[in-house]
Short mmCIF file of C-alpha atoms in Angstrom, two decimals:
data_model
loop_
_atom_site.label_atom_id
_atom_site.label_comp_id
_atom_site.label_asym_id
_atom_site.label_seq_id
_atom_site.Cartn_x
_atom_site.Cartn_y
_atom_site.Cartn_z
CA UNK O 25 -123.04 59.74 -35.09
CA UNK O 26 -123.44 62.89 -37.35
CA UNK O 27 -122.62 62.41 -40.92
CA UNK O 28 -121.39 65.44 -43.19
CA UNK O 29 -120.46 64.87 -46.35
CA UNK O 30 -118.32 66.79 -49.06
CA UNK O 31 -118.88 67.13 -53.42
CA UNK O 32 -116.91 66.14 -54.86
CA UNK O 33 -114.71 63.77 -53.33
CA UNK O 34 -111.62 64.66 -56.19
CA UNK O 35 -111.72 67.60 -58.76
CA UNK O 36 -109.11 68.45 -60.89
CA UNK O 37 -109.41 71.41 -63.33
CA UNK O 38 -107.52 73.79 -65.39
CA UNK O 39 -105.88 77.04 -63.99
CA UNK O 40 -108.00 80.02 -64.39
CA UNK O 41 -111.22 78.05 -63.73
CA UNK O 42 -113.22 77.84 -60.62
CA UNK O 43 -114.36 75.27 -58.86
CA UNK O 44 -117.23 74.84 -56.31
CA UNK O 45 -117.24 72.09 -53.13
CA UNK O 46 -120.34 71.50 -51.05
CA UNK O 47 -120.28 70.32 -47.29
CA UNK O 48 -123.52 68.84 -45.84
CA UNK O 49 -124.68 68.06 -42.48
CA UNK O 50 -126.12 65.06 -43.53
CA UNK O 51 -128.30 64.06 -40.33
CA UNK O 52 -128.50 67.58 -38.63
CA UNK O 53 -128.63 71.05 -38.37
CA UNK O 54 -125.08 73.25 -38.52
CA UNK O 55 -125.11 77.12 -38.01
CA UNK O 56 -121.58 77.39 -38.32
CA UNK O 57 -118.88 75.02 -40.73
CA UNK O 58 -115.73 75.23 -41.24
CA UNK O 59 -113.42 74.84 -43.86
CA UNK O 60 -109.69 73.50 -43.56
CA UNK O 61 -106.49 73.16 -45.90
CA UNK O 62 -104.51 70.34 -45.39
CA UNK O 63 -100.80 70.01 -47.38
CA UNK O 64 -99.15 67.33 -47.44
CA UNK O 65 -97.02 66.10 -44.40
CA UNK O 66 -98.69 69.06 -42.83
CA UNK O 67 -101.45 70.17 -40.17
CA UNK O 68 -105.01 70.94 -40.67
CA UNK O 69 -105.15 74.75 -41.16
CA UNK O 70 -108.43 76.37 -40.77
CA UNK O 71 -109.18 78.72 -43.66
CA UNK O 72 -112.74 79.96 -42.10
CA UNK O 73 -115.98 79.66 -40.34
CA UNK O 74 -119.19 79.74 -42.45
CA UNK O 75 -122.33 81.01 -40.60
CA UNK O 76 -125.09 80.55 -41.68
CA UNK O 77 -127.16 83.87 -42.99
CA UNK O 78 -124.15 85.87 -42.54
CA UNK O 79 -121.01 86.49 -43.62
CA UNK O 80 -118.10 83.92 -43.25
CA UNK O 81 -114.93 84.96 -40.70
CA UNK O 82 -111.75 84.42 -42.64
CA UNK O 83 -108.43 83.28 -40.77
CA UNK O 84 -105.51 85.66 -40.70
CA UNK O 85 -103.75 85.53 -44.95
CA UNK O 86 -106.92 83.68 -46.47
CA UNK O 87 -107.98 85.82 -49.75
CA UNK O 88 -111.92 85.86 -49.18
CA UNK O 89 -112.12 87.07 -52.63
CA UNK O 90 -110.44 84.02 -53.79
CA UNK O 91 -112.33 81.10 -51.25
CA UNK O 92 -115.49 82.70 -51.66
CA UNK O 93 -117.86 80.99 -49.29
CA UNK O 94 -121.55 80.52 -48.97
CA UNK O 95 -123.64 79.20 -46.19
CA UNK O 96 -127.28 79.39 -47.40
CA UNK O 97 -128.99 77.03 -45.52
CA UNK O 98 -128.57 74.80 -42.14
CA UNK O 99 -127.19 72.21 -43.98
CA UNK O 100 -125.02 73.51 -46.72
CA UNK O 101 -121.72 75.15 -47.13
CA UNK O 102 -120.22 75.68 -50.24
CA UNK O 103 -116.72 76.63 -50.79
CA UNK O 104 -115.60 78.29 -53.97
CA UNK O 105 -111.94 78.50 -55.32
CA UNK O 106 -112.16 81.40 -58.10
CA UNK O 107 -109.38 81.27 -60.66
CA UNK O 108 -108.22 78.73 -59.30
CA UNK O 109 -104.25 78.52 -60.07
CA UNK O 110 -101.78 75.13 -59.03
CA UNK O 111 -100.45 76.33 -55.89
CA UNK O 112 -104.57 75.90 -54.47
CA UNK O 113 -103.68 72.43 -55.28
CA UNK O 114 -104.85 70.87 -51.76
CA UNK O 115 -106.80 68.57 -49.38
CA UNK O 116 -110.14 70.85 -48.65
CA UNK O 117 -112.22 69.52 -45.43
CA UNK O 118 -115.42 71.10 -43.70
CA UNK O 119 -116.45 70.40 -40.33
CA UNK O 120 -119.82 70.97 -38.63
CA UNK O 121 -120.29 70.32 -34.89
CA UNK O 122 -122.98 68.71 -33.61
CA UNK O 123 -123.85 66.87 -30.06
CA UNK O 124 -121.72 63.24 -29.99
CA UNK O 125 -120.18 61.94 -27.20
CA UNK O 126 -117.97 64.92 -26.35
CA UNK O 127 -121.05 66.90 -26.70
CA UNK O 128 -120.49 70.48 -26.79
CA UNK O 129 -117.21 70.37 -28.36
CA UNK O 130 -117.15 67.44 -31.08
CA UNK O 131 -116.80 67.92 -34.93
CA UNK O 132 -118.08 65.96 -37.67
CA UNK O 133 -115.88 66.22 -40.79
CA UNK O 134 -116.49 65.35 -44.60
CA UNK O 135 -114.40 63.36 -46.33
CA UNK O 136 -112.40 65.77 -47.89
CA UNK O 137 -112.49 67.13 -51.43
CA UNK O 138 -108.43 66.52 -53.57
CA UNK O 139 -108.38 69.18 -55.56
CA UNK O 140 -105.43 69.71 -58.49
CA UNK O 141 -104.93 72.60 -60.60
CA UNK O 142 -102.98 71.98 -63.81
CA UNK P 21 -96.62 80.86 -32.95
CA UNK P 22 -97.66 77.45 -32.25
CA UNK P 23 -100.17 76.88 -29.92
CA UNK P 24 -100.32 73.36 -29.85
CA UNK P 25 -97.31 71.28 -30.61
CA UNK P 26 -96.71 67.60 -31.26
CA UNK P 27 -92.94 66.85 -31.57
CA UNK P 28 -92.72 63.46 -32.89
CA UNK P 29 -93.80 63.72 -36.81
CA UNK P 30 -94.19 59.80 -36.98
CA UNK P 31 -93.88 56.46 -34.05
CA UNK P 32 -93.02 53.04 -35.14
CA UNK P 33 -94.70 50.90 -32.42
CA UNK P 34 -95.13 46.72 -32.28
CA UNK P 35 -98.73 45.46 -32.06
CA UNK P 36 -99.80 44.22 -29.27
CA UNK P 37 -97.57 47.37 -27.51
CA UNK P 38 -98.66 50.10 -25.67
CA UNK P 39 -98.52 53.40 -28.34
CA UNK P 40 -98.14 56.75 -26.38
CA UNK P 41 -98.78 60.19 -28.59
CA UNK P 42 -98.00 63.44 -26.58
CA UNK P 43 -99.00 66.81 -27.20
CA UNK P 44 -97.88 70.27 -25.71
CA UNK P 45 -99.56 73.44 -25.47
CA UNK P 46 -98.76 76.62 -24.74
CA UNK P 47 -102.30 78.54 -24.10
CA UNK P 48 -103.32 78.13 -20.87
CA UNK P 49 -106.94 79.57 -21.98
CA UNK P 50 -108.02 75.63 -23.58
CA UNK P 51 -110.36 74.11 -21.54
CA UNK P 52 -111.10 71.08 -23.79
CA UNK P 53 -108.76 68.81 -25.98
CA UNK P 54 -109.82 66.49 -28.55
CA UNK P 55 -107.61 63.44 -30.28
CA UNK P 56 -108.06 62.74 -34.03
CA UNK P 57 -107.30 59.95 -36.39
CA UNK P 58 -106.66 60.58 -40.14
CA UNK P 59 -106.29 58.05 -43.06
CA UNK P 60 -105.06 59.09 -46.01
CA UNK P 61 -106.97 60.89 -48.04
CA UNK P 62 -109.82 61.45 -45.79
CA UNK P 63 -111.43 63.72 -43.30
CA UNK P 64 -109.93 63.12 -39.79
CA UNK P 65 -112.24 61.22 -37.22
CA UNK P 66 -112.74 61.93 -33.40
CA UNK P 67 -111.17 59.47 -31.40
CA UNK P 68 -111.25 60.88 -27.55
CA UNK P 69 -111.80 64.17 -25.53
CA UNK P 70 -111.07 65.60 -22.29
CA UNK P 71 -111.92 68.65 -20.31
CA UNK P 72 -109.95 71.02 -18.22
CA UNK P 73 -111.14 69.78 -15.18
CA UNK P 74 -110.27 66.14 -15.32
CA UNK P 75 -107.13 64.71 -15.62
CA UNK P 76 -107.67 61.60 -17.36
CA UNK P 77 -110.59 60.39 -19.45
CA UNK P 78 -110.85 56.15 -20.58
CA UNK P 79 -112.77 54.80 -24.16
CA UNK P 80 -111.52 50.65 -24.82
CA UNK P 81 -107.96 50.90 -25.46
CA UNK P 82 -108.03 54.77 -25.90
CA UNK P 83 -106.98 56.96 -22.95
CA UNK P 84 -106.16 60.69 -22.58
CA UNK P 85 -104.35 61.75 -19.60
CA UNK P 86 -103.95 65.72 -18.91
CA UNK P 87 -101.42 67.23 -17.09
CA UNK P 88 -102.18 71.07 -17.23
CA UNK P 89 -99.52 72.00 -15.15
CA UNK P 90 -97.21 70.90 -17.76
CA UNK P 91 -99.65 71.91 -20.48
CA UNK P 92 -99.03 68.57 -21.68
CA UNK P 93 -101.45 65.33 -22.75
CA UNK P 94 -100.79 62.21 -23.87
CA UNK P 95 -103.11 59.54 -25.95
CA UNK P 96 -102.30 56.15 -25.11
CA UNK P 97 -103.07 53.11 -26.76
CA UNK P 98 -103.24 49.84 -25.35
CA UNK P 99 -102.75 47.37 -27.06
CA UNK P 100 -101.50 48.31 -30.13
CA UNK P 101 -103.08 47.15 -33.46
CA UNK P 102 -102.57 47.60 -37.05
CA UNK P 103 -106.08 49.31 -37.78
CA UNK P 104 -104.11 51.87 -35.51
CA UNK P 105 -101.69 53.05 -37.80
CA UNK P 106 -102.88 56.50 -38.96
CA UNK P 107 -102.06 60.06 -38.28
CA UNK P 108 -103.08 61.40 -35.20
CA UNK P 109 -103.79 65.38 -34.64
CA UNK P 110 -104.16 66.33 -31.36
CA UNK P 111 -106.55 69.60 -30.90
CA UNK P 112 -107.51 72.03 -28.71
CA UNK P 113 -110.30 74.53 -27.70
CA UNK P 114 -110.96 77.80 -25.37
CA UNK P 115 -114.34 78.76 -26.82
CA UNK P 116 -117.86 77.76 -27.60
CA UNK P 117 -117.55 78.29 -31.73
CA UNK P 118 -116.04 74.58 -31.74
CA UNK P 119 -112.94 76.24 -33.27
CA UNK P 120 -109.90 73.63 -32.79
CA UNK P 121 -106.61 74.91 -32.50
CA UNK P 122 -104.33 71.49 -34.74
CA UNK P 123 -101.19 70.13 -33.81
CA UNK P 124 -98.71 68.95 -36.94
CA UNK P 125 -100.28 65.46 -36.02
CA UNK P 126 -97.95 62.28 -35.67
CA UNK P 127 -97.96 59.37 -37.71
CA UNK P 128 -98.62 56.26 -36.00
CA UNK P 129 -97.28 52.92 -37.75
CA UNK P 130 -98.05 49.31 -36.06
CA UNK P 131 -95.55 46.62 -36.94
CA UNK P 132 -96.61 43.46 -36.95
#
């Protein structure tokens, strides 16, 4: 099956600081990623959809100045958290869809990227 | 507003036993529903799908059964085993930009 991956796996950094995460469609081409929150004991929330050449769509209460996303090439997504304070503390995962055995409708995720603010 | 619901936050089955996870939801525009497992600590992986137009849809010991006049499926596993025990997020599409609408996922735990 697809592979995506996600850099860096665990990041922890100091508040005020930004930090950058990459998603890659390892084995294929993805127009469109997307980029979920997950907290603990909690659902995946989708945070937005990164096209690729354009802008990214933002769900409903994201900050787009403050998850400042990039999608500059078929295979890479990056995800920035500027000043970056401890409630951003999360579980970040990107998803790309490609054709699997659900075809039009199956996702690929990363691995996730822990992120901790101090 | 929740559009897709799973009720049970976690299931305790035996191994060996049949493990059923259900899922509710409340738009009646999905035409596709997808079943994911999640270890801890890592990005969820697709387990099983079905479409609108069928009712039940068979992988192994995984199968999806889709009652839309309910607006209710169910992932069953038979039999259980302890490789099983993971979270499970149930999902659910109405569009063609693969956007998935999550349940709150269940946690599945295999005794032995």
């Amino acid at each position: 099956g697809a592979v995506v991956s996600q850099h860096p796996s665990w990041v922890i950094c100091k508040s005020g600081t930004s930090v950058k995460i990459e998603c890659r469609s390892l084995d294929f081409q993805a127009t469109t990623m997307f980029w979920y929150r997950q907290f603990p004991k909690q659902s995946l929330m989708l945070m937005a959809t990164s096209n690729e050449g354009s802008k990214a769509t933002y769900e409903q209460g994201v900050e787009k100045d403050k998850f400042l996303i990039n999608h500059a090439s078929l295979t890479l997504s990056t995800l920035t958290v500027t000043s970056a304070h401890p409630e951003d503390s999360s579980f970040y995962i990107c998803s790309a869809p490609a054709r699997g055995r659900a075809a039009l409708y199956e996702q690929y995720f990363g691995p996730g990227t822990r992120l901790t603010v101090t | 507003d929740q559009q897709v619901k799973q009720n049970s936050p976690s299931l305790s089955v035996q191994e060996g036993r049949i493990s059923i996870l259900n899922c509710d939801y409340t738009n009646s525009m999905f035409d596709y529903f997808l079943w994911y497992k999640k270890y801890p600590a890592e990005g969820p992986t697709f387990l099983i799908s079905i479409s609108s137009i069928k009712d039940k849809n068979e992988d192994g010991r995984f199968t999806v059964f889709l009652n839309k006049s309910a607006k209710h499926l169910s992932l069953h596993i038979v039999p259980s085993q302890p490789g099983d025990s993971a979270v499970y997020f149930c999902a659910a599409s109405s569009d063609s930009n693969y956007q998935l609408i999550w349940g709150a996922g269940t946690k599945l735990i295999i005794k032995p």
